[in-house]
């Protein structure tokens, strides 16, 4: 027996990227734009989506792929808005993963009904670390950062903030009750991801939600323009 | 949990190239901008490789610093110590990341059957 060095020279996440590309091909075939929506747990992703669906997205038909470790609480909330929602639990055979990856999304696609929607919003598992690493075939990534989380979040989780096209700063209705420096957060976001789009919202009062709606509609229109 | 997923991904790549030969070590390059804790990765490597040809193998990490270059001014590329993507010379934000995002399996070291010479 002797030792041999075998050259590999592959990205360790190649397998995930390959599956993400297969997902992308399915989305393109059905002319569906896809947004990967991420945040820390409790930042307000689901409440924001409820606020968006209350108004609708014009003639863009949305669908949701809801990612959670366990349960269907978020999917149940969104189902009230007559938007097709598919629940994907990471504890359903995937060992309770803390993020969605391309393979998990691929297994859920047959249930999603891509031919009936124009925009798929993948609501990822609440987590500021892992989801940023795993592409799932999306057109755009967006994240929600709430003002109850600390101004230094961008410095502590730079990959998440850098991988997103849009940062939604949520829960701004709470600002009068907090000792929070919003300018410091905005400065830190700009330092970590210069030029990234930022909108400020309150999912609870509805303030600023229009901006998030418009961004979602813009992503939907982009897919149509290419189709 | 994060390093568990990453270890599994590395294992899948290594097994594919090992072609059932015993693996002694895996050489991995990890950029500073990837969210990898080396000791955690090594810990999970020991777990995911059980009952595979990679069991007992070493995971050798080469860490790559984050290097950034300003596109707007002639300043030399610099190494990032903190995640501030602004040029220290001109303060501009038109910067390019030159290094630090790698997560590469470079090579694996395997046991090969010795050639037998037939006389």
mmCIF file of C-alpha atoms in Angstrom:
data_model
loop_
_atom_site.group_PDB
_atom_site.id
_atom_site.type_symbol
_atom_site.label_atom_id
_atom_site.label_comp_id
_atom_site.label_asym_id
_atom_site.label_seq_id
_atom_site.Cartn_x
_atom_site.Cartn_y
_atom_site.Cartn_z
ATOM 1 C CA UNK A 1 0.000 0.000 0.000
ATOM 2 C CA UNK A 2 1.237 3.506 -0.652
ATOM 3 C CA UNK A 3 -0.173 6.937 -0.224
ATOM 4 C CA UNK A 4 -1.415 9.011 -3.118
ATOM 5 C CA UNK A 5 -2.519 12.604 -3.162
ATOM 6 C CA UNK A 6 -5.686 13.013 -5.213
ATOM 7 C CA UNK A 7 -6.343 16.542 -6.404
ATOM 8 C CA UNK A 8 -9.968 17.555 -5.838
ATOM 9 C CA UNK A 9 -10.140 21.370 -6.260
ATOM 10 C CA UNK A 10 -13.881 21.583 -5.661
ATOM 11 C CA UNK A 11 -16.002 23.958 -3.688
ATOM 12 C CA UNK A 12 -17.206 21.954 -0.690
ATOM 13 C CA UNK A 13 -20.739 23.185 -1.281
ATOM 14 C CA UNK A 14 -20.721 22.170 -4.975
ATOM 15 C CA UNK A 15 -23.396 19.543 -4.363
ATOM 16 C CA UNK A 16 -25.742 22.146 -2.904
ATOM 17 C CA UNK A 17 -24.994 24.548 -5.748
ATOM 18 C CA UNK A 18 -25.786 21.871 -8.327
ATOM 19 C CA UNK A 19 -29.187 21.224 -6.753
ATOM 20 C CA UNK A 20 -29.804 24.978 -6.448
ATOM 21 C CA UNK A 21 -29.218 25.245 -10.202
ATOM 22 C CA UNK A 22 -31.731 22.449 -10.810
ATOM 23 C CA UNK A 23 -34.260 24.371 -8.703
ATOM 24 C CA UNK A 24 -33.438 27.514 -10.684
ATOM 25 C CA UNK A 25 -34.151 25.675 -13.942
ATOM 26 C CA UNK A 26 -37.573 24.610 -12.636
ATOM 27 C CA UNK A 27 -38.353 28.174 -11.520
ATOM 28 C CA UNK A 28 -37.273 29.606 -14.896
ATOM 29 C CA UNK A 29 -39.336 27.070 -16.805
ATOM 30 C CA UNK A 30 -42.463 28.187 -14.943
ATOM 31 C CA UNK A 31 -41.448 31.896 -14.954
ATOM 32 C CA UNK A 32 -41.499 32.080 -11.161
ATOM 33 C CA UNK A 33 -39.354 34.632 -9.347
ATOM 34 C CA UNK A 34 -38.006 33.468 -5.997
ATOM 35 C CA UNK A 35 -37.106 35.396 -2.869
ATOM 36 C CA UNK A 36 -35.215 33.778 0.018
ATOM 37 C CA UNK A 37 -36.386 35.681 3.113
ATOM 38 C CA UNK A 38 -34.162 35.320 6.185
ATOM 39 C CA UNK A 39 -33.753 36.791 9.656
ATOM 40 C CA UNK A 40 -33.074 35.972 13.268
ATOM 41 C CA UNK A 41 -35.962 34.186 15.004
ATOM 42 C CA UNK A 42 -38.723 36.627 15.918
ATOM 43 C CA UNK A 43 -37.632 39.541 13.723
ATOM 44 C CA UNK A 44 -41.053 39.598 12.072
ATOM 45 C CA UNK A 45 -40.821 37.736 8.743
ATOM 46 C CA UNK A 46 -44.246 36.111 9.032
ATOM 47 C CA UNK A 47 -45.949 39.251 10.391
ATOM 48 C CA UNK A 48 -44.446 41.261 7.534
ATOM 49 C CA UNK A 49 -45.761 38.751 5.006
ATOM 50 C CA UNK A 50 -49.207 38.964 6.608
ATOM 51 C CA UNK A 51 -49.090 42.748 6.200
ATOM 52 C CA UNK A 52 -48.023 42.370 2.550
ATOM 53 C CA UNK A 53 -50.688 39.795 1.693
ATOM 54 C CA UNK A 54 -53.377 41.966 3.292
ATOM 55 C CA UNK A 55 -52.791 44.402 0.394
ATOM 56 C CA UNK A 56 -51.777 41.825 -2.192
ATOM 57 C CA UNK A 57 -49.059 42.176 -4.828
ATOM 58 C CA UNK A 58 -51.075 43.620 -7.702
ATOM 59 C CA UNK A 59 -51.406 41.070 -10.446
ATOM 60 C CA UNK A 60 -48.391 39.102 -9.236
ATOM 61 C CA UNK A 61 -49.576 35.819 -7.732
ATOM 62 C CA UNK A 62 -47.524 34.967 -4.627
ATOM 63 C CA UNK A 63 -46.874 31.618 -3.038
ATOM 64 C CA UNK A 64 -44.960 30.771 0.130
ATOM 65 C CA UNK A 65 -42.636 27.927 1.017
ATOM 66 C CA UNK A 66 -42.554 28.074 4.791
ATOM 67 C CA UNK A 67 -39.414 26.687 6.460
ATOM 68 C CA UNK A 68 -39.471 25.841 10.145
ATOM 69 C CA UNK A 69 -37.835 23.187 12.289
ATOM 70 C CA UNK A 70 -41.170 22.026 13.528
ATOM 71 C CA UNK A 71 -44.899 22.683 13.271
ATOM 72 C CA UNK A 72 -47.091 24.625 10.875
ATOM 73 C CA UNK A 73 -47.856 27.717 12.937
ATOM 74 C CA UNK A 74 -46.478 30.172 10.368
ATOM 75 C CA UNK A 75 -48.075 28.390 7.426
ATOM 76 C CA UNK A 76 -51.446 28.395 9.247
ATOM 77 C CA UNK A 77 -51.235 32.161 9.767
ATOM 78 C CA UNK A 78 -50.470 32.829 6.099
ATOM 79 C CA UNK A 79 -53.096 30.432 4.779
ATOM 80 C CA UNK A 80 -55.791 32.920 5.899
ATOM 81 C CA UNK A 81 -54.789 35.200 3.021
ATOM 82 C CA UNK A 82 -55.700 32.729 0.278
ATOM 83 C CA UNK A 83 -52.076 32.493 -0.731
ATOM 84 C CA UNK A 84 -50.827 28.971 -1.467
ATOM 85 C CA UNK A 85 -48.512 27.980 1.368
ATOM 86 C CA UNK A 86 -46.399 24.848 1.568
ATOM 87 C CA UNK A 87 -44.913 23.920 4.936
ATOM 88 C CA UNK A 88 -41.419 22.419 4.989
ATOM 89 C CA UNK A 89 -40.257 21.089 8.344
ATOM 90 C CA UNK A 90 -36.575 20.417 8.732
ATOM 91 C CA UNK A 91 -37.268 17.854 11.422
ATOM 92 C CA UNK A 92 -39.257 15.808 8.929
ATOM 93 C CA UNK A 93 -36.391 13.534 7.911
ATOM 94 C CA UNK A 94 -33.674 16.166 7.751
ATOM 95 C CA UNK A 95 -32.540 15.933 11.347
ATOM 96 C CA UNK A 96 -33.935 19.279 12.473
ATOM 97 C CA UNK A 97 -31.611 21.438 10.379
ATOM 98 C CA UNK A 98 -31.363 25.071 11.352
ATOM 99 C CA UNK A 99 -31.595 26.307 7.748
ATOM 100 C CA UNK A 100 -33.052 25.367 4.394
ATOM 101 C CA UNK A 101 -30.723 24.077 1.727
ATOM 102 C CA UNK A 102 -31.264 23.412 -1.976
ATOM 103 C CA UNK A 103 -32.081 19.749 -1.450
ATOM 104 C CA UNK A 104 -34.787 20.436 1.127
ATOM 105 C CA UNK A 105 -36.372 23.035 -1.137
ATOM 106 C CA UNK A 106 -36.212 20.598 -4.077
ATOM 107 C CA UNK A 107 -38.098 17.915 -2.150
ATOM 108 C CA UNK A 108 -40.902 20.412 -1.443
ATOM 109 C CA UNK A 109 -41.242 21.739 -5.007
ATOM 110 C CA UNK A 110 -43.754 19.117 -6.234
ATOM 111 C CA UNK A 111 -46.214 20.426 -3.628
ATOM 112 C CA UNK A 112 -45.670 24.088 -4.389
ATOM 113 C CA UNK A 113 -47.641 24.347 -7.657
ATOM 114 C CA UNK A 114 -45.201 26.588 -9.541
ATOM 115 C CA UNK A 115 -47.544 26.901 -12.532
ATOM 116 C CA UNK A 116 -50.082 28.778 -10.401
ATOM 117 C CA UNK A 117 -47.801 31.473 -8.989
ATOM 118 C CA UNK A 118 -45.502 34.234 -10.216
ATOM 119 C CA UNK A 119 -43.475 34.859 -7.071
ATOM 120 C CA UNK A 120 -42.336 32.264 -4.527
ATOM 121 C CA UNK A 121 -41.309 33.612 -1.139
ATOM 122 C CA UNK A 122 -39.213 31.090 0.740
ATOM 123 C CA UNK A 123 -39.478 32.008 4.404
ATOM 124 C CA UNK A 124 -36.288 30.476 5.787
ATOM 125 C CA UNK A 125 -35.726 29.131 9.302
ATOM 126 C CA UNK A 126 -34.979 31.928 11.771
ATOM 127 C CA UNK A 127 -31.170 31.989 11.888
ATOM 128 C CA UNK A 128 -28.590 34.647 11.021
ATOM 129 C CA UNK A 129 -25.732 32.247 10.304
ATOM 130 C CA UNK A 130 -26.404 29.169 8.200
ATOM 131 C CA UNK A 131 -29.072 30.280 5.697
ATOM 132 C CA UNK A 132 -26.600 32.783 4.247
ATOM 133 C CA UNK A 133 -24.308 29.909 3.221
ATOM 134 C CA UNK A 134 -26.822 27.792 1.327
ATOM 135 C CA UNK A 135 -28.229 28.911 -1.991
ATOM 136 C CA UNK A 136 -31.546 27.341 -2.900
ATOM 137 C CA UNK A 137 -32.002 28.684 -6.460
ATOM 138 C CA UNK A 138 -33.449 32.078 -5.525
ATOM 139 C CA UNK A 139 -33.429 35.302 -7.588
ATOM 140 C CA UNK A 140 -32.809 37.449 -4.565
ATOM 141 C CA UNK A 141 -32.143 37.209 -0.872
ATOM 142 C CA UNK A 142 -33.686 39.622 1.616
ATOM 143 C CA UNK A 143 -33.432 39.800 5.361
ATOM 144 C CA UNK A 144 -35.373 41.299 8.228
ATOM 145 C CA UNK A 145 -33.470 42.956 11.048
ATOM 146 C CA UNK A 146 -35.605 44.269 13.915
ATOM 147 C CA UNK A 147 -34.736 47.217 16.154
ATOM 148 C CA UNK A 148 -34.939 44.989 19.211
ATOM 149 C CA UNK A 149 -31.834 43.119 18.100
ATOM 150 C CA UNK A 150 -28.921 45.498 18.649
ATOM 151 C CA UNK A 151 -27.187 48.007 16.403
ATOM 152 C CA UNK A 152 -24.097 45.794 16.096
ATOM 153 C CA UNK A 153 -25.857 42.924 14.352
ATOM 154 C CA UNK A 154 -24.306 43.660 10.924
ATOM 155 C CA UNK A 155 -20.800 43.539 12.429
ATOM 156 C CA UNK A 156 -21.510 40.215 14.119
ATOM 157 C CA UNK A 157 -23.199 38.561 11.138
ATOM 158 C CA UNK A 158 -21.539 40.124 8.109
ATOM 159 C CA UNK A 159 -22.137 37.230 5.709
ATOM 160 C CA UNK A 160 -25.898 37.412 6.185
ATOM 161 C CA UNK A 161 -25.973 41.187 5.700
ATOM 162 C CA UNK A 162 -23.651 40.983 2.681
ATOM 163 C CA UNK A 163 -25.528 38.252 0.879
ATOM 164 C CA UNK A 164 -28.827 40.174 0.821
ATOM 165 C CA UNK A 165 -30.115 42.662 -1.740
ATOM 166 C CA UNK A 166 -32.518 44.176 0.745
ATOM 167 C CA UNK A 167 -32.473 44.693 4.509
ATOM 168 C CA UNK A 168 -35.862 45.357 6.093
ATOM 169 C CA UNK A 169 -35.461 47.165 9.418
ATOM 170 C CA UNK A 170 -38.618 46.139 11.243
ATOM 171 C CA UNK A 171 -40.510 47.026 14.434
ATOM 172 C CA UNK A 172 -39.817 50.759 14.040
ATOM 173 C CA UNK A 173 -43.035 51.414 15.979
ATOM 174 C CA UNK A 174 -41.081 50.392 19.098
ATOM 175 C CA UNK A 175 -38.360 53.042 18.667
ATOM 176 C CA UNK A 176 -39.926 55.548 21.121
ATOM 177 C CA UNK A 177 -39.723 52.856 23.825
ATOM 178 C CA UNK A 178 -36.132 51.794 23.180
ATOM 179 C CA UNK A 179 -32.717 53.303 23.743
ATOM 180 C CA UNK A 180 -31.780 52.378 20.212
ATOM 181 C CA UNK A 181 -29.504 54.235 17.827
ATOM 182 C CA UNK A 182 -31.079 53.656 14.420
ATOM 183 C CA UNK A 183 -28.402 55.749 12.692
ATOM 184 C CA UNK A 184 -25.735 53.453 14.141
ATOM 185 C CA UNK A 185 -27.521 50.404 12.710
ATOM 186 C CA UNK A 186 -27.826 52.051 9.303
ATOM 187 C CA UNK A 187 -24.163 53.027 9.424
ATOM 188 C CA UNK A 188 -23.149 49.459 10.293
ATOM 189 C CA UNK A 189 -25.307 48.024 7.501
ATOM 190 C CA UNK A 190 -23.691 50.423 5.020
ATOM 191 C CA UNK A 191 -20.210 49.542 6.289
ATOM 192 C CA UNK A 192 -20.732 45.814 5.862
ATOM 193 C CA UNK A 193 -22.691 45.915 2.606
ATOM 194 C CA UNK A 194 -22.169 49.296 0.954
ATOM 195 C CA UNK A 195 -25.071 50.350 -1.232
ATOM 196 C CA UNK A 196 -27.523 47.667 -0.077
ATOM 197 C CA UNK A 197 -31.182 48.710 -0.196
ATOM 198 C CA UNK A 198 -32.682 49.328 3.211
ATOM 199 C CA UNK A 199 -36.320 49.941 4.074
ATOM 200 C CA UNK A 200 -37.803 50.682 7.502
ATOM 201 C CA UNK A 201 -41.072 49.057 8.453
ATOM 202 C CA UNK A 202 -43.517 48.290 11.187
ATOM 203 C CA UNK A 203 -45.368 45.101 10.307
ATOM 204 C CA UNK A 204 -47.671 45.866 13.217
ATOM 205 C CA UNK A 205 -48.769 49.384 12.222
ATOM 206 C CA UNK A 206 -48.175 48.960 8.494
ATOM 207 C CA UNK A 207 -45.738 51.865 8.282
ATOM 208 C CA UNK A 208 -43.230 51.341 5.476
ATOM 209 C CA UNK A 209 -44.675 47.958 4.448
ATOM 210 C CA UNK A 210 -45.511 49.491 1.081
ATOM 211 C CA UNK A 211 -41.759 49.717 0.375
ATOM 212 C CA UNK A 212 -41.269 46.007 1.031
ATOM 213 C CA UNK A 213 -44.321 45.227 -1.122
ATOM 214 C CA UNK A 214 -42.901 47.287 -3.971
ATOM 215 C CA UNK A 215 -39.547 45.525 -3.711
ATOM 216 C CA UNK A 216 -41.257 42.109 -3.861
ATOM 217 C CA UNK A 217 -43.284 43.205 -6.873
ATOM 218 C CA UNK A 218 -40.089 44.451 -8.492
ATOM 219 C CA UNK A 219 -38.499 41.010 -8.124
ATOM 220 C CA UNK A 220 -41.635 39.441 -9.598
ATOM 221 C CA UNK A 221 -41.528 41.828 -12.565
ATOM 222 C CA UNK A 222 -37.856 41.036 -13.165
ATOM 223 C CA UNK A 223 -38.708 37.384 -13.707
ATOM 224 C CA UNK A 224 -41.505 38.285 -16.084
ATOM 225 C CA UNK A 225 -39.229 40.542 -18.106
ATOM 226 C CA UNK A 226 -36.852 37.629 -18.682
ATOM 227 C CA UNK A 227 -39.587 35.068 -19.445
ATOM 228 C CA UNK B 1 -25.221 22.561 13.690
ATOM 229 C CA UNK B 2 -23.712 24.689 10.967
ATOM 230 C CA UNK B 3 -20.405 22.820 11.004
ATOM 231 C CA UNK B 4 -22.333 19.536 10.885
ATOM 232 C CA UNK B 5 -23.792 20.501 7.483
ATOM 233 C CA UNK B 6 -20.418 21.703 6.260
ATOM 234 C CA UNK B 7 -18.635 18.526 7.446
ATOM 235 C CA UNK B 8 -21.215 16.423 5.640
ATOM 236 C CA UNK B 9 -20.649 18.406 2.460
ATOM 237 C CA UNK B 10 -16.872 17.942 2.722
ATOM 238 C CA UNK B 11 -17.361 14.208 3.368
ATOM 239 C CA UNK B 12 -19.556 13.811 0.298
ATOM 240 C CA UNK B 13 -16.871 15.448 -1.856
ATOM 241 C CA UNK B 14 -14.066 13.374 -0.309
ATOM 242 C CA UNK B 15 -15.934 10.073 -0.680
ATOM 243 C CA UNK B 16 -16.633 10.759 -4.325
ATOM 244 C CA UNK B 17 -12.956 11.249 -5.080
ATOM 245 C CA UNK B 18 -11.755 8.489 -2.747
ATOM 246 C CA UNK B 19 -13.540 5.831 -4.822
ATOM 247 C CA UNK B 20 -13.626 3.526 -1.805
ATOM 248 C CA UNK B 21 -9.924 3.889 -1.021
ATOM 249 C CA UNK B 22 -9.033 4.615 2.601
ATOM 250 C CA UNK B 23 -8.577 8.335 3.215
ATOM 251 C CA UNK B 24 -5.755 9.501 5.478
ATOM 252 C CA UNK B 25 -6.360 13.230 5.286
ATOM 253 C CA UNK B 26 -8.378 15.941 3.569
ATOM 254 C CA UNK B 27 -6.865 19.325 2.717
ATOM 255 C CA UNK B 28 -9.400 22.135 3.023
ATOM 256 C CA UNK B 29 -9.036 25.854 2.348
ATOM 257 C CA UNK B 30 -11.369 28.097 4.333
ATOM 258 C CA UNK B 31 -11.632 31.840 3.853
ATOM 259 C CA UNK B 32 -12.016 34.135 6.836
ATOM 260 C CA UNK B 33 -15.318 35.476 5.480
ATOM 261 C CA UNK B 34 -16.966 32.051 5.636
ATOM 262 C CA UNK B 35 -18.582 31.413 8.976
ATOM 263 C CA UNK B 36 -16.494 28.410 9.945
ATOM 264 C CA UNK B 37 -15.146 27.620 13.383
ATOM 265 C CA UNK B 38 -12.208 25.253 12.695
ATOM 266 C CA UNK B 39 -12.379 23.362 15.995
ATOM 267 C CA UNK B 40 -16.103 22.822 15.535
ATOM 268 C CA UNK B 41 -15.565 21.593 11.989
ATOM 269 C CA UNK B 42 -12.918 19.129 13.148
ATOM 270 C CA UNK B 43 -15.229 17.925 15.912
ATOM 271 C CA UNK B 44 -18.094 17.208 13.521
ATOM 272 C CA UNK B 45 -15.680 15.695 10.982
ATOM 273 C CA UNK B 46 -14.893 13.014 13.533
ATOM 274 C CA UNK B 47 -18.603 12.274 13.845
ATOM 275 C CA UNK B 48 -19.744 12.297 10.226
ATOM 276 C CA UNK B 49 -16.833 10.139 9.032
ATOM 277 C CA UNK B 50 -17.673 7.177 11.264
ATOM 278 C CA UNK B 51 -18.156 3.949 9.312
ATOM 279 C CA UNK B 52 -16.831 5.515 6.122
ATOM 280 C CA UNK B 53 -13.444 5.241 4.413
ATOM 281 C CA UNK B 54 -12.721 8.688 5.888
ATOM 282 C CA UNK B 55 -12.971 7.442 9.471
ATOM 283 C CA UNK B 56 -9.877 8.423 11.417
ATOM 284 C CA UNK B 57 -8.700 10.832 8.727
ATOM 285 C CA UNK B 58 -7.310 14.261 9.529
ATOM 286 C CA UNK B 59 -9.073 17.380 8.305
ATOM 287 C CA UNK B 60 -6.262 19.857 7.582
ATOM 288 C CA UNK B 61 -7.477 23.444 7.323
ATOM 289 C CA UNK B 62 -5.582 26.235 5.621
ATOM 290 C CA UNK B 63 -7.153 29.529 6.575
ATOM 291 C CA UNK B 64 -7.134 32.378 4.056
ATOM 292 C CA UNK B 65 -7.310 35.986 5.178
ATOM 293 C CA UNK B 66 -9.925 38.325 3.774
ATOM 294 C CA UNK B 67 -8.218 40.637 1.264
ATOM 295 C CA UNK B 68 -10.076 43.579 -0.206
ATOM 296 C CA UNK B 69 -9.182 46.091 -2.922
ATOM 297 C CA UNK B 70 -10.584 49.549 -3.511
ATOM 298 C CA UNK B 71 -11.763 50.079 -7.092
ATOM 299 C CA UNK B 72 -11.914 53.842 -6.739
ATOM 300 C CA UNK B 73 -8.415 54.726 -5.584
ATOM 301 C CA UNK B 74 -4.894 53.333 -6.071
ATOM 302 C CA UNK B 75 -4.525 52.132 -2.450
ATOM 303 C CA UNK B 76 -2.912 48.704 -2.014
ATOM 304 C CA UNK B 77 -5.264 45.804 -1.186
ATOM 305 C CA UNK B 78 -5.650 45.342 2.542
ATOM 306 C CA UNK B 79 -6.479 42.572 4.967
ATOM 307 C CA UNK B 80 -9.822 42.795 6.750
ATOM 308 C CA UNK B 81 -9.667 42.462 10.511
ATOM 309 C CA UNK B 82 -13.299 43.431 10.974
ATOM 310 C CA UNK B 83 -16.178 43.319 8.490
ATOM 311 C CA UNK B 84 -15.974 46.964 7.375
ATOM 312 C CA UNK B 85 -15.990 47.053 3.590
ATOM 313 C CA UNK B 86 -14.875 50.641 3.215
ATOM 314 C CA UNK B 87 -11.513 51.782 1.849
ATOM 315 C CA UNK B 88 -9.253 52.972 4.713
ATOM 316 C CA UNK B 89 -7.589 55.415 2.332
ATOM 317 C CA UNK B 90 -10.416 57.165 0.489
ATOM 318 C CA UNK B 91 -13.402 56.002 2.556
ATOM 319 C CA UNK B 92 -15.116 54.772 -0.593
ATOM 320 C CA UNK B 93 -17.348 51.712 -0.670
ATOM 321 C CA UNK B 94 -16.615 50.472 -4.186
ATOM 322 C CA UNK B 95 -14.508 47.557 -3.036
ATOM 323 C CA UNK B 96 -13.807 44.102 -4.384
ATOM 324 C CA UNK B 97 -13.181 41.040 -2.251
ATOM 325 C CA UNK B 98 -10.020 39.361 -3.583
ATOM 326 C CA UNK B 99 -9.773 36.526 -1.068
ATOM 327 C CA UNK B 100 -11.517 35.167 1.976
ATOM 328 C CA UNK B 101 -14.605 33.482 0.601
ATOM 329 C CA UNK B 102 -12.997 30.127 -0.194
ATOM 330 C CA UNK B 103 -14.439 26.858 1.038
ATOM 331 C CA UNK B 104 -12.487 24.444 -1.100
ATOM 332 C CA UNK B 105 -11.561 20.822 -0.818
ATOM 333 C CA UNK B 106 -8.084 20.998 -2.363
ATOM 334 C CA UNK B 107 -7.019 17.369 -2.202
ATOM 335 C CA UNK B 108 -7.301 14.094 -0.336
ATOM 336 C CA UNK B 109 -4.558 11.672 0.700
ATOM 337 C CA UNK B 110 -5.562 8.045 0.027
ATOM 338 C CA UNK B 111 -4.140 4.581 0.451
ATOM 339 C CA UNK B 112 -3.454 3.032 -2.911
ATOM 340 C CA UNK B 113 -2.861 -0.684 -3.479
ATOM 341 C CA UNK B 114 0.783 -1.221 -4.440
ATOM 342 C CA UNK B 115 1.303 -2.233 -8.047
ATOM 343 C CA UNK B 116 2.300 -5.836 -8.420
ATOM 344 C CA UNK B 117 4.813 -6.672 -11.086
ATOM 345 C CA UNK B 118 4.183 -9.964 -12.735
ATOM 346 C CA UNK B 119 7.380 -11.761 -13.505
#
